Amino acid sequence: MALAAVKSSTRFPDLSTVPAVDEVGVNERVARFQSRSIKKASKVEALKLVLSMIDLTTLEGQDTPGKVRQLCQKAIHLHAAMPGLPHVAAVCVYPTMVAVAKKALAGHDINIASVATAFPSGMSSLSVKLEDTRMAVDAGASEIDMVMSRGAFLAGDYHYVFDEIAAIKEACGAAHLKVILETGELGTLDRVRKASVLAMHAGANFIKTSTGKIQPAATMQVTLVMLQAIRDFYYETDRMIGMKPAGGISTAKLGVHYLVMLRETLGNAWMTPEWFRFGASSLANDVLMQLVKQSTGIYQSADYFSKD
Amino acid sequence: MASTAKRQRIAVAKTYKIYIDGKFPRTESGRYFTLEDKRGNVIANMCRSSRKDFRNSVVAARKAQANWAKASAYLRGQILYRIAEMLEGRREQFVTELVLQGAGRRAAENEVDTSIDRLIYFAGWTDKYQQIFSAVNPVSSSHFNFSVLEPTGVVSMLAPDNSSLLGLVSNLAPVIVGGNSCIVLASETKPLCAVSFAEVLQASDVPAGVVNILTGFRSELTEFFASHMDVNAIIYCDGGKQVATAVQEAAANNIKRVIDRTGINWSKPDAGHPYLIRDTQEVKTTWHPIGT
């Protein structure tokens, strides 16, 4: 799928203008997104949209080329028994597995995302992170998921964080950059908002909640705060930034709740895989099970769906 | 002052809820049906569970089943015994509920006592049924060939309508003795004891999700109990030929075990037997090469 090139404006933002987050308000708003009644035809369309937005992910120390090839097969053929399904947006792997994924996905319109920059902790020098990024890009990754330096951010060294993201963005070249804030380590919604602003100004194409290695991973609360930051950034600069909640979104129902939130916060323009992604591994099968349930009326079992 | 307060004490009526994944939620559908005694007085408002409650129960049962099957037979036996102990402690409550739903006092006492005894009976079988039903098989090649039982997995159960406590216990105990998890649709006309029994289960170290108990309408839910692809066996205890045909047809889609227990008098002393355990077991036969 073609990703539109986005020009980055790398000017350090005035962080004193970042608004404070009303946590009670966020919780109430999130509760409301979860109470929308979505009826059958809309639900089927929503589920298909969720499928098309998934970054099918495997980020384990035990990943083997075989496992990655298997994941790519799953990405191409989600559920052969049900024709007419979309394929996922991308597969997301470690840099050393990018070449394997590229070969396995040859001829298919599925992007390859790679985590980089000393994922998941980000605790390494800038030169190592740049090398990591270049390696993934050279191997064929079209999207880079970098981790923000939480240590530096929490220490208040915002300029370091900003410069680092800008440098990685440059190393990405034509590849899209997703910046992982790792909201589970930031502690407060105010910091999530501040980190979002910092990442967007430094040149991120996407902002992403989590690595999936820290609990809590993506929650609707942090995602809403990040979506609001994207909205305000768009009003300010006319630039669209994508959003990727990742980790812990494993049920179709929750996936649809995220879409409701996306629709009601950013609007239709963001309702495509170009601007919204789910980082997930088990979500796809739950969505497939729901889609089969919708077409047959019979509740499904994971036993009859390929794992990955 | 104190005596006035005592005289005017407001009745504390129990809210009967359903039991899913070790918790007592209300039905997600928000629907209720009213339970009345013979004179038409309201006894309680019962949850009229929906197919989504059933779906959630299956998810919980599936999640809980593997660990329950892995627990040692000895531990499962202890937990079964513990259920019996807890039931004994709340004997009076169950008798009252049975009487409230139309039973005579004597019959009610009998039913509760037999239920407790049956639990203890099945508690004893946990580490013995394997010995009765497993076998070393004679084969004419150099293999050590043996067959053992394994739990079939998740079992759905339409509990007997008439024998609302004893029938429930007699069908439930053999299922969980064998390492299965289950979802029960309680007696439609006498659902009180099933909900109180869920409270007993919760207090007895039965892991969350191993037993899930719903109340509601059989006509509405049978279809889903029988057709769910993630259910491995269905037990039904009432209904004529029509119900049997419907259950069997819907159960065929993933080749569930279909166990028909209609017309059994659960109060008979020999109504409990180990073949009830075997009904929800799969036989695994292993060919192990020897002498080479």
Coordinates of C-alpha atoms in Angstrom, one line a residue:
Chain A
M1 CA 0.0 0.0 0.0
A2 CA 1.4 3.4 -0.9
L3 CA 2.3 5.7 1.9
A4 CA 2.2 9.4 1.1
A5 CA 5.4 11.2 1.8
V6 CA 5.1 13.6 4.6
K7 CA 7.3 16.6 4.9
S8 CA 8.5 17.0 8.5
S9 CA 8.8 20.4 10.2
T10 CA 11.4 19.9 12.8
R11 CA 11.2 22.9 15.1
F12 CA 11.3 22.3 18.8
P13 CA 7.8 22.9 20.1
D14 CA 6.9 25.3 22.9
L15 CA 6.1 22.7 25.6
S16 CA 4.6 25.3 27.9
T17 CA 1.6 25.5 25.7
V18 CA 0.8 21.7 25.9
P19 CA -2.5 21.5 27.7
A20 CA -3.0 19.5 30.9
V21 CA -5.2 16.4 30.6
D22 CA -8.4 16.1 32.5
E23 CA -8.2 12.5 33.6
V24 CA -11.8 12.2 34.8
G25 CA -13.0 13.7 31.6
V26 CA -11.0 11.2 29.6
N27 CA -12.4 8.3 31.5
E28 CA -15.9 9.4 31.0
R29 CA -15.4 10.0 27.3
V30 CA -13.8 6.5 26.9
A31 CA -16.7 4.9 28.8
R32 CA -19.1 6.6 26.3
F33 CA -17.2 5.2 23.3
Q34 CA -17.8 1.7 24.7
S35 CA -21.5 2.1 25.0
R36 CA -22.3 2.7 21.3
S37 CA -24.6 0.1 19.8
I38 CA -23.3 -1.1 16.5
K39 CA -25.6 -3.2 14.5
K40 CA -24.9 -6.1 12.2
A41 CA -24.0 -4.6 8.8
S42 CA -21.9 -1.8 10.3
K43 CA -20.3 -4.3 12.6
V44 CA -19.2 -6.5 9.7
E45 CA -17.7 -3.4 7.9
A46 CA -16.0 -2.3 11.1
L47 CA -14.5 -5.7 11.7
K48 CA -13.2 -5.8 8.1
L49 CA -11.7 -2.4 8.6
V50 CA -10.0 -3.6 11.8
L51 CA -8.5 -6.5 9.9
S52 CA -7.1 -4.1 7.2
M53 CA -5.5 -2.0 9.9
I54 CA -3.6 -4.7 11.7
D55 CA 0.2 -4.7 11.9
L56 CA 0.5 -8.5 12.4
T57 CA 3.3 -8.6 15.0
T58 CA 5.9 -11.1 16.3
L59 CA 8.6 -9.6 18.6
E60 CA 10.0 -12.5 20.5
G61 CA 13.5 -13.5 21.3
Q62 CA 12.4 -17.0 20.1
D63 CA 11.4 -15.8 16.6
T64 CA 12.9 -17.9 13.9
P65 CA 12.8 -17.4 10.1
G66 CA 10.2 -20.2 10.0
K67 CA 8.0 -18.4 12.4
V68 CA 8.3 -15.2 10.5
R69 CA 7.5 -17.0 7.2
Q70 CA 4.5 -18.5 8.8
L71 CA 3.3 -15.1 10.1
C72 CA 3.7 -13.7 6.6
Q73 CA 1.5 -16.5 5.2
K74 CA -1.1 -15.6 7.8
A75 CA -0.9 -12.0 6.7
I76 CA -1.5 -12.9 3.1
H77 CA -4.1 -15.6 3.7
L78 CA -6.0 -14.6 6.8
H79 CA -8.8 -17.2 6.5
A80 CA -8.9 -19.0 3.2
A81 CA -12.3 -20.4 4.1
M82 CA -13.8 -16.9 3.9
P83 CA -13.2 -15.2 0.6
G84 CA -13.4 -11.4 0.2
L85 CA -11.5 -10.5 3.3
P86 CA -8.9 -7.7 3.3
H87 CA -5.3 -8.5 4.1
V88 CA -3.5 -6.9 7.0
A89 CA -1.7 -3.6 6.6
A90 CA 1.8 -4.8 7.6
V91 CA 3.8 -7.4 9.4
C92 CA 6.0 -6.1 12.2
V93 CA 9.2 -7.9 13.1
Y94 CA 12.7 -7.4 14.5
P95 CA 15.4 -5.9 12.1
T96 CA 17.1 -9.3 11.7
M97 CA 13.9 -10.8 10.4
V98 CA 13.1 -8.1 7.8
A99 CA 14.8 -9.8 4.9
V100 CA 12.9 -13.0 5.6
A101 CA 9.6 -11.2 5.7
K102 CA 10.5 -9.3 2.5
K103 CA 11.1 -12.5 0.7
A104 CA 7.9 -14.1 2.0
L105 CA 5.8 -11.1 1.1
A106 CA 7.2 -10.5 -2.3
G107 CA 4.5 -9.6 -4.8
H108 CA 2.0 -8.8 -2.1
D109 CA 0.8 -5.3 -1.1
I110 CA 1.7 -5.7 2.6
N111 CA 4.1 -3.4 4.2
I112 CA 7.1 -4.5 6.3
A113 CA 7.5 -2.7 9.6
S114 CA 10.5 -3.2 11.8
V115 CA 11.2 -2.2 15.3
A116 CA 14.5 -0.5 15.7
T117 CA 16.6 1.7 18.0
A118 CA 17.4 -0.9 20.7
F119 CA 13.9 -2.1 21.0
P120 CA 12.2 -2.4 23.5
S121 CA 14.1 -0.3 26.1
G122 CA 15.9 2.1 23.8
M123 CA 18.8 2.1 26.2
S124 CA 21.7 2.5 23.9
S125 CA 23.8 5.2 22.2
L126 CA 22.5 7.2 19.3
S127 CA 25.0 5.8 16.9
V128 CA 23.9 2.2 17.7
K129 CA 20.3 3.2 17.2
L130 CA 21.0 4.9 13.9
E131 CA 22.9 1.8 12.7
D132 CA 20.0 -0.4 13.9
T133 CA 17.6 1.8 11.9
R134 CA 19.7 1.8 8.7
M135 CA 20.0 -2.0 8.9
A136 CA 16.3 -2.4 9.0
V137 CA 15.7 0.1 6.1
D138 CA 18.4 -1.5 4.0
A139 CA 16.9 -4.9 4.5
G140 CA 13.7 -3.6 3.1
A141 CA 11.5 -2.3 5.9
S142 CA 9.2 0.4 4.7
E143 CA 8.1 1.4 8.3
I144 CA 10.3 1.8 11.3
D145 CA 8.9 1.6 14.8
M146 CA 11.4 3.3 17.1
V147 CA 11.2 3.6 20.8
M148 CA 11.4 6.9 22.5
S149 CA 14.1 7.3 25.2
R150 CA 11.8 7.3 28.2
G151 CA 14.8 7.7 30.6
A152 CA 15.8 11.0 29.0
F153 CA 12.2 12.1 28.7
L154 CA 11.5 11.5 32.4
A155 CA 14.7 13.2 33.3
G156 CA 13.4 16.3 31.6
D157 CA 15.9 16.1 28.7
Y158 CA 13.3 16.9 26.1
H159 CA 15.9 18.4 23.6
Y160 CA 17.8 15.1 23.6
V161 CA 14.6 13.1 22.9
F162 CA 13.6 15.6 20.2
D163 CA 17.0 15.5 18.5
E164 CA 17.1 11.7 18.7
I165 CA 13.8 11.3 17.0
A166 CA 14.7 13.8 14.3
A167 CA 18.0 12.0 13.7
I168 CA 16.3 8.6 13.4
K169 CA 13.7 10.2 11.0
E170 CA 16.6 11.2 8.8
A171 CA 18.1 7.7 8.9
C172 CA 14.7 6.3 7.9
G173 CA 14.9 8.0 4.5
A174 CA 11.8 7.1 2.6
A175 CA 10.5 4.7 5.3
H176 CA 7.8 5.9 7.6
L177 CA 8.6 6.5 11.2
K178 CA 6.4 5.4 14.1
V179 CA 7.5 6.6 17.5
I180 CA 6.7 4.4 20.4
L181 CA 6.1 6.4 23.5
E182 CA 5.8 3.4 25.8
T183 CA 3.0 5.0 27.7
G184 CA 3.1 2.4 30.4
E185 CA 6.4 3.8 31.6
L186 CA 5.3 7.5 31.4
G187 CA 3.0 7.3 34.4
T188 CA 0.6 10.2 33.7
L189 CA -1.6 11.3 30.8
D190 CA 0.0 14.7 31.0
R191 CA 3.3 13.2 30.1
V192 CA 1.7 11.1 27.3
R193 CA 0.4 14.3 25.8
K194 CA 3.7 16.1 26.1
A195 CA 5.6 13.1 24.6
S196 CA 3.1 13.0 21.7
V197 CA 3.7 16.7 20.9
L198 CA 7.4 16.2 21.1
A199 CA 7.4 13.2 18.8
M200 CA 5.1 14.8 16.2
H201 CA 7.2 18.0 16.0
A202 CA 10.4 16.0 15.7
G203 CA 9.1 14.3 12.5
A204 CA 7.1 11.2 13.5
N205 CA 4.7 9.9 10.8
F206 CA 2.9 7.8 13.4
I207 CA 2.8 7.9 17.2
K208 CA 2.4 4.5 18.9
T209 CA 1.5 3.7 22.4
S210 CA 3.6 0.7 23.4
T211 CA 6.1 -1.9 22.8
G212 CA 3.9 -4.6 24.1
K213 CA 6.6 -5.6 26.6
I214 CA 5.4 -3.4 29.4
Q215 CA 2.0 -3.5 31.2
P216 CA -0.2 -1.6 30.9
A217 CA 0.2 -1.5 27.1
A218 CA -2.3 0.3 24.9
T219 CA -5.4 1.5 26.8
M220 CA -8.3 3.5 25.4
Q221 CA -7.4 6.4 27.8
V222 CA -3.9 6.9 26.5
T223 CA -5.0 6.4 22.9
L224 CA -7.6 9.1 23.3
V225 CA -5.1 11.5 24.7
M226 CA -2.8 10.8 21.8
L227 CA -5.6 11.2 19.3
Q228 CA -6.4 14.6 20.8
A229 CA -2.8 15.6 20.5
I230 CA -2.9 14.5 16.8
R231 CA -6.0 16.5 16.2
D232 CA -4.6 19.7 17.8
F233 CA -1.3 19.2 15.9
Y234 CA -3.4 19.0 12.6
Y235 CA -5.2 22.2 13.4
E236 CA -1.9 23.9 14.2
T237 CA 0.3 22.6 11.3
D238 CA -2.2 21.1 8.7
R239 CA -0.2 17.8 8.9
M240 CA -1.9 14.5 9.5
I241 CA -0.2 12.1 11.9
G242 CA -1.1 8.5 12.1
M243 CA -1.9 6.6 15.3
K244 CA -1.0 3.0 16.4
P245 CA -2.2 1.6 19.6
A246 CA -0.3 -1.6 20.3
G247 CA -0.3 -4.4 22.9
G248 CA -3.3 -5.8 24.8
I249 CA -5.9 -5.3 22.1
S250 CA -6.9 -8.9 21.6
T251 CA -10.7 -8.9 21.1
A252 CA -12.8 -7.8 18.1
K253 CA -15.1 -5.9 20.4
L254 CA -12.3 -3.8 21.8
G255 CA -11.0 -3.2 18.2
V256 CA -14.4 -1.8 17.2
H257 CA -14.4 0.5 20.3
Y258 CA -11.1 1.9 19.1
L259 CA -12.6 2.6 15.7
V260 CA -15.5 4.4 17.4
M261 CA -13.1 6.5 19.3
L262 CA -11.1 7.2 16.2
R263 CA -14.2 8.3 14.2
E264 CA -15.4 10.5 17.0
T265 CA -12.1 12.2 17.7
L266 CA -10.4 12.5 14.3
G267 CA -13.1 11.8 11.8
N268 CA -13.4 9.8 8.6
A269 CA -10.1 11.0 7.1
W270 CA -8.2 8.9 9.6
M271 CA -10.3 5.8 9.1
T272 CA -7.9 4.0 6.8
P273 CA -4.8 1.8 7.3
E274 CA -2.8 4.7 6.1
W275 CA -3.5 6.6 9.3
F276 CA -4.5 4.1 11.9
R277 CA -3.0 0.8 12.8
F278 CA -3.4 -1.9 15.5
G279 CA -0.2 -3.5 16.7
A280 CA -1.4 -7.0 17.6
S281 CA -0.9 -10.7 17.2
S282 CA -4.0 -12.4 18.5
L283 CA -6.5 -9.7 17.4
A284 CA -6.7 -10.9 13.8
N285 CA -8.1 -14.4 14.8
D286 CA -10.7 -13.0 17.2
V287 CA -11.9 -10.6 14.4
L288 CA -12.0 -13.5 12.0
M289 CA -14.0 -15.6 14.5
Q290 CA -16.5 -12.8 14.8
L291 CA -16.8 -12.4 11.1
V292 CA -17.5 -16.1 10.6
K293 CA -20.0 -15.9 13.5
Q294 CA -21.7 -13.0 11.7
S295 CA -22.1 -14.9 8.5
T296 CA -23.0 -18.3 10.0
G297 CA -24.7 -17.4 13.2
I298 CA -22.6 -20.0 15.0
Y299 CA -20.1 -19.1 17.7
Q300 CA -16.6 -20.1 16.6
S301 CA -13.6 -21.9 18.2
A302 CA -9.9 -20.9 17.9
D303 CA -9.3 -24.6 17.1
Y304 CA -10.5 -24.0 13.5
F305 CA -8.3 -20.9 12.8
S306 CA -4.6 -21.0 11.9
K307 CA -2.6 -19.6 14.8
D308 CA -0.2 -17.5 12.6
Chain B
M1 CA -35.2 2.7 70.2
A2 CA -33.3 -0.6 69.5
S3 CA -36.5 -2.7 69.8
T4 CA -38.4 -0.4 67.5
A5 CA -35.6 -0.7 64.9
K6 CA -35.8 -4.5 65.2
R7 CA -39.5 -4.6 64.7
Q8 CA -39.4 -2.5 61.6
R9 CA -36.4 -4.1 60.0
I10 CA -36.7 -4.1 56.3
A11 CA -36.5 -7.4 54.6
V12 CA -33.2 -8.2 52.9
A13 CA -34.1 -10.1 49.7
K14 CA -31.4 -11.9 47.9
T15 CA -30.6 -10.9 44.3
Y16 CA -30.1 -14.1 42.3
K17 CA -27.5 -13.5 39.7
I18 CA -25.6 -15.7 37.2
Y19 CA -22.1 -17.1 37.6
I20 CA -19.5 -16.5 35.0
D21 CA -15.7 -16.8 35.4
G22 CA -15.9 -16.9 39.2
K23 CA -18.0 -13.7 39.4
F24 CA -21.6 -13.0 39.8
P25 CA -22.7 -10.5 37.1
R26 CA -26.2 -9.7 36.0
T27 CA -27.1 -10.8 32.5
E28 CA -25.5 -8.5 30.0
S29 CA -28.9 -8.2 28.3
G30 CA -30.5 -6.6 31.3
R31 CA -33.5 -8.9 31.0
Y32 CA -35.3 -10.6 33.8
F33 CA -38.1 -13.1 34.4
T34 CA -40.2 -13.4 37.5
L35 CA -40.3 -16.5 39.6
E36 CA -43.6 -17.1 41.4
D37 CA -44.7 -19.7 43.9
K38 CA -47.9 -21.7 43.6
R39 CA -50.1 -18.9 44.9
G40 CA -48.7 -16.4 42.5
N41 CA -46.4 -14.6 45.0
V42 CA -43.2 -13.3 43.6
I43 CA -40.2 -15.3 44.9
A44 CA -37.4 -13.6 42.9
N45 CA -36.5 -11.9 39.7
M46 CA -34.1 -14.2 37.8
C47 CA -31.6 -13.2 35.1
R48 CA -32.9 -14.1 31.7
S49 CA -29.4 -14.9 30.2
S50 CA -28.7 -14.2 26.6
R51 CA -26.6 -15.9 24.1
K52 CA -23.9 -13.4 24.8
D53 CA -23.8 -14.5 28.4
F54 CA -23.3 -18.0 27.1
R55 CA -20.6 -16.9 24.8
N56 CA -18.7 -15.1 27.6
S57 CA -19.1 -18.3 29.7
V58 CA -17.5 -20.4 27.0
V59 CA -14.6 -18.1 26.8
A60 CA -14.1 -18.4 30.6
A61 CA -14.6 -22.1 30.5
R62 CA -12.1 -22.6 27.7
K63 CA -9.5 -20.5 29.5
A64 CA -9.9 -22.4 32.8
Q65 CA -10.1 -25.9 31.4
A66 CA -6.4 -26.7 30.7
N67 CA -5.2 -25.8 34.2
W68 CA -8.2 -27.7 35.8
A69 CA -7.3 -30.8 33.8
K70 CA -3.7 -30.4 34.9
A71 CA -4.5 -30.3 38.6
S72 CA -3.7 -33.6 40.3
A73 CA -6.6 -36.0 40.7
Y74 CA -6.0 -35.8 44.4
L75 CA -6.5 -32.0 44.4
R76 CA -9.7 -32.3 42.3
G77 CA -11.0 -34.8 44.8
Q78 CA -10.2 -32.5 47.7
I79 CA -12.0 -29.7 46.0
L80 CA -15.1 -31.9 45.3
Y81 CA -15.1 -32.9 48.9
R82 CA -14.8 -29.2 49.9
I83 CA -17.9 -28.5 47.8
A84 CA -19.8 -31.1 49.8
E85 CA -18.6 -29.6 53.1
M86 CA -19.7 -26.1 52.0
L87 CA -23.1 -27.5 50.9
E88 CA -23.5 -29.2 54.3
G89 CA -22.9 -25.9 56.0
R90 CA -25.6 -24.2 54.0
R91 CA -28.0 -27.2 54.1
E92 CA -30.8 -25.2 55.7
Q93 CA -30.7 -22.5 53.0
F94 CA -31.0 -25.0 50.2
V95 CA -33.9 -26.8 52.0
T96 CA -35.7 -23.5 52.3
E97 CA -35.2 -22.7 48.7
L98 CA -36.5 -26.0 47.6
V99 CA -39.6 -25.6 49.8
L100 CA -40.1 -22.1 48.5
Q101 CA -40.2 -23.6 45.0
G102 CA -42.9 -26.1 45.9
A103 CA -41.2 -29.1 47.4
G104 CA -42.3 -30.7 50.7
R105 CA -40.0 -30.2 53.6
R106 CA -39.1 -33.9 53.9
A107 CA -38.4 -34.3 50.2
A108 CA -36.3 -31.1 50.2
E109 CA -34.2 -32.4 53.1
N110 CA -33.7 -35.7 51.2
E111 CA -32.7 -33.9 48.0
V112 CA -30.1 -31.8 49.8
D113 CA -28.7 -34.7 51.8
T114 CA -28.5 -36.9 48.7
S115 CA -26.7 -34.1 46.8
I116 CA -24.1 -33.8 49.5
D117 CA -23.6 -37.6 49.5
R118 CA -23.3 -37.7 45.8
L119 CA -20.6 -35.0 45.8
I120 CA -18.6 -37.1 48.3
Y121 CA -19.2 -40.2 46.1
F122 CA -17.7 -38.5 43.1
A123 CA -14.9 -36.9 45.1
G124 CA -13.8 -40.5 45.8
W125 CA -13.7 -41.3 42.1
T126 CA -11.2 -38.6 41.0
D127 CA -8.2 -40.8 41.4
K128 CA -9.9 -44.1 40.6
Y129 CA -11.8 -43.8 37.4
Q130 CA -8.6 -43.9 35.3
Q131 CA -7.8 -47.3 36.8
I132 CA -11.2 -48.6 35.9
F133 CA -11.4 -47.3 32.4
S134 CA -7.8 -47.3 31.3
A135 CA -6.2 -50.5 29.8
V136 CA -3.0 -52.1 28.6
N137 CA -4.1 -53.6 25.3
P138 CA -2.8 -56.8 23.8
V139 CA -1.3 -56.2 20.4
S140 CA 0.6 -58.6 18.1
S141 CA 3.6 -56.4 17.4
S142 CA 6.4 -55.2 19.5
H143 CA 4.6 -52.3 21.0
F144 CA 3.5 -51.4 24.5
N145 CA -0.1 -50.3 23.8
F146 CA -2.2 -48.5 26.3
S147 CA -5.4 -46.5 26.5
V148 CA -6.1 -43.7 29.0
L149 CA -8.8 -41.2 29.4
E150 CA -8.5 -37.5 28.8
P151 CA -11.1 -34.8 29.4
T152 CA -13.0 -33.8 26.3
G153 CA -12.8 -30.1 27.2
V154 CA -15.6 -27.7 27.5
V155 CA -19.1 -29.2 28.3
S156 CA -22.4 -27.4 28.0
M157 CA -25.2 -28.7 30.0
L158 CA -29.0 -28.3 30.1
A159 CA -29.6 -29.3 33.7
P160 CA -32.7 -31.3 34.7
D161 CA -35.7 -29.1 35.2
N162 CA -37.4 -31.1 37.9
S163 CA -34.5 -32.2 40.1
S164 CA -33.1 -28.7 40.4
L165 CA -30.3 -29.4 42.9
L166 CA -29.7 -33.1 43.0
G167 CA -30.0 -33.4 39.2
L168 CA -27.6 -30.5 38.7
V169 CA -25.0 -32.0 41.2
S170 CA -25.3 -35.5 39.7
N171 CA -24.6 -34.2 36.2
L172 CA -22.0 -31.6 37.1
A173 CA -19.8 -33.5 39.5
P174 CA -18.8 -36.2 37.0
V175 CA -18.0 -33.6 34.4
I176 CA -15.6 -31.7 36.6
V177 CA -14.2 -34.8 38.3
G178 CA -12.8 -35.7 34.9
G179 CA -11.1 -32.4 34.3
N180 CA -13.6 -30.7 32.1
S181 CA -15.0 -27.2 32.5
C182 CA -18.7 -26.5 31.9
I183 CA -21.5 -24.1 31.3
V184 CA -24.8 -25.0 32.9
L185 CA -28.3 -23.8 32.1
A186 CA -30.1 -24.1 35.4
S187 CA -33.6 -25.5 35.8
E188 CA -36.0 -23.0 34.2
T189 CA -38.8 -23.5 36.7
K190 CA -36.7 -24.0 39.8
P191 CA -33.5 -22.0 39.4
L192 CA -32.9 -20.8 42.9
C193 CA -30.7 -23.6 44.1
A194 CA -28.4 -23.5 41.1
V195 CA -27.5 -19.9 41.9
S196 CA -26.9 -20.6 45.5
F197 CA -24.9 -23.7 44.5
A198 CA -22.7 -21.3 42.5
E199 CA -21.9 -19.5 45.7
V200 CA -20.9 -22.8 47.3
L201 CA -18.7 -23.5 44.3
Q202 CA -17.0 -20.1 44.6
A203 CA -16.3 -20.8 48.3
S204 CA -14.8 -24.2 47.6
D205 CA -11.6 -23.4 45.7
V206 CA -13.1 -24.4 42.4
P207 CA -11.1 -22.2 40.0
A208 CA -12.9 -19.4 38.3
G209 CA -14.4 -20.4 34.9
V210 CA -14.4 -24.2 35.6
V211 CA -18.1 -24.0 36.3
N212 CA -20.4 -21.3 34.9
I213 CA -24.1 -21.2 35.7
L214 CA -26.7 -19.4 33.8
T215 CA -30.5 -19.0 34.4
G216 CA -32.9 -18.3 31.6
F217 CA -35.1 -19.9 29.0
R218 CA -34.3 -23.2 27.5
S219 CA -36.2 -22.5 24.3
E220 CA -34.0 -19.5 23.7
L221 CA -30.6 -20.9 24.6
T222 CA -30.6 -24.6 23.6
E223 CA -29.6 -23.7 20.0
F224 CA -26.4 -21.9 21.2
F225 CA -25.5 -24.5 23.8
A226 CA -25.7 -27.1 21.0
S227 CA -24.0 -25.3 18.1
H228 CA -21.1 -23.4 19.7
M229 CA -17.9 -24.6 17.9
D230 CA -15.8 -24.2 21.1
V231 CA -17.9 -26.7 23.1
N232 CA -16.8 -30.3 23.0
A233 CA -19.8 -32.1 24.5
I234 CA -23.4 -31.3 25.4
I235 CA -25.5 -33.0 28.1
Y236 CA -29.2 -32.5 28.1
C237 CA -31.6 -33.9 30.6
D238 CA -35.1 -33.0 29.5
G239 CA -37.2 -32.5 26.5
G240 CA -38.9 -34.7 24.0
K241 CA -37.9 -36.0 20.6
Q242 CA -38.0 -32.5 19.2
V243 CA -35.4 -31.1 21.5
A244 CA -33.2 -34.2 21.0
T245 CA -33.3 -33.8 17.2
A246 CA -32.5 -30.1 17.4
V247 CA -29.6 -30.7 19.8
Q248 CA -28.2 -33.5 17.8
E249 CA -28.4 -31.6 14.5
A250 CA -26.8 -28.4 15.9
A251 CA -24.1 -30.4 17.7
A252 CA -23.1 -32.2 14.5
N253 CA -21.2 -29.2 13.1
N254 CA -18.1 -29.8 15.2
I255 CA -19.0 -33.4 16.2
K256 CA -19.7 -32.8 19.8
R257 CA -20.4 -35.6 22.1
V258 CA -24.1 -35.6 22.7
I259 CA -25.2 -37.1 26.0
D260 CA -28.9 -37.7 26.5
R261 CA -29.9 -38.1 30.2
T262 CA -33.6 -37.7 29.9
G263 CA -35.9 -39.6 32.2
I264 CA -33.4 -40.5 34.9
N265 CA -34.5 -40.6 38.5
W266 CA -31.5 -38.9 40.2
S267 CA -32.7 -39.7 43.7
K268 CA -32.1 -43.4 43.3
P269 CA -29.1 -44.6 45.3
D270 CA -27.5 -46.0 42.1
A271 CA -28.0 -42.9 40.0
G272 CA -24.4 -42.0 40.6
H273 CA -21.9 -44.2 38.8
P274 CA -18.5 -43.8 37.2
Y275 CA -19.9 -44.2 33.6
L276 CA -21.2 -40.7 34.0
I277 CA -17.5 -39.6 34.2
R278 CA -16.6 -41.6 31.2
D279 CA -19.3 -39.9 29.1
T280 CA -17.3 -36.7 28.9
Q281 CA -13.9 -38.4 28.4
E282 CA -11.9 -39.1 25.3
V283 CA -9.8 -42.3 25.0
K284 CA -6.2 -41.8 24.0
T285 CA -4.3 -44.9 22.8
T286 CA -0.6 -44.8 22.7
W287 CA 1.6 -47.2 20.7
H288 CA 5.0 -47.3 22.4
P289 CA 7.8 -49.3 20.6
I290 CA 9.5 -51.9 22.7
G291 CA 12.4 -54.4 22.2
T292 CA 14.0 -52.6 19.3

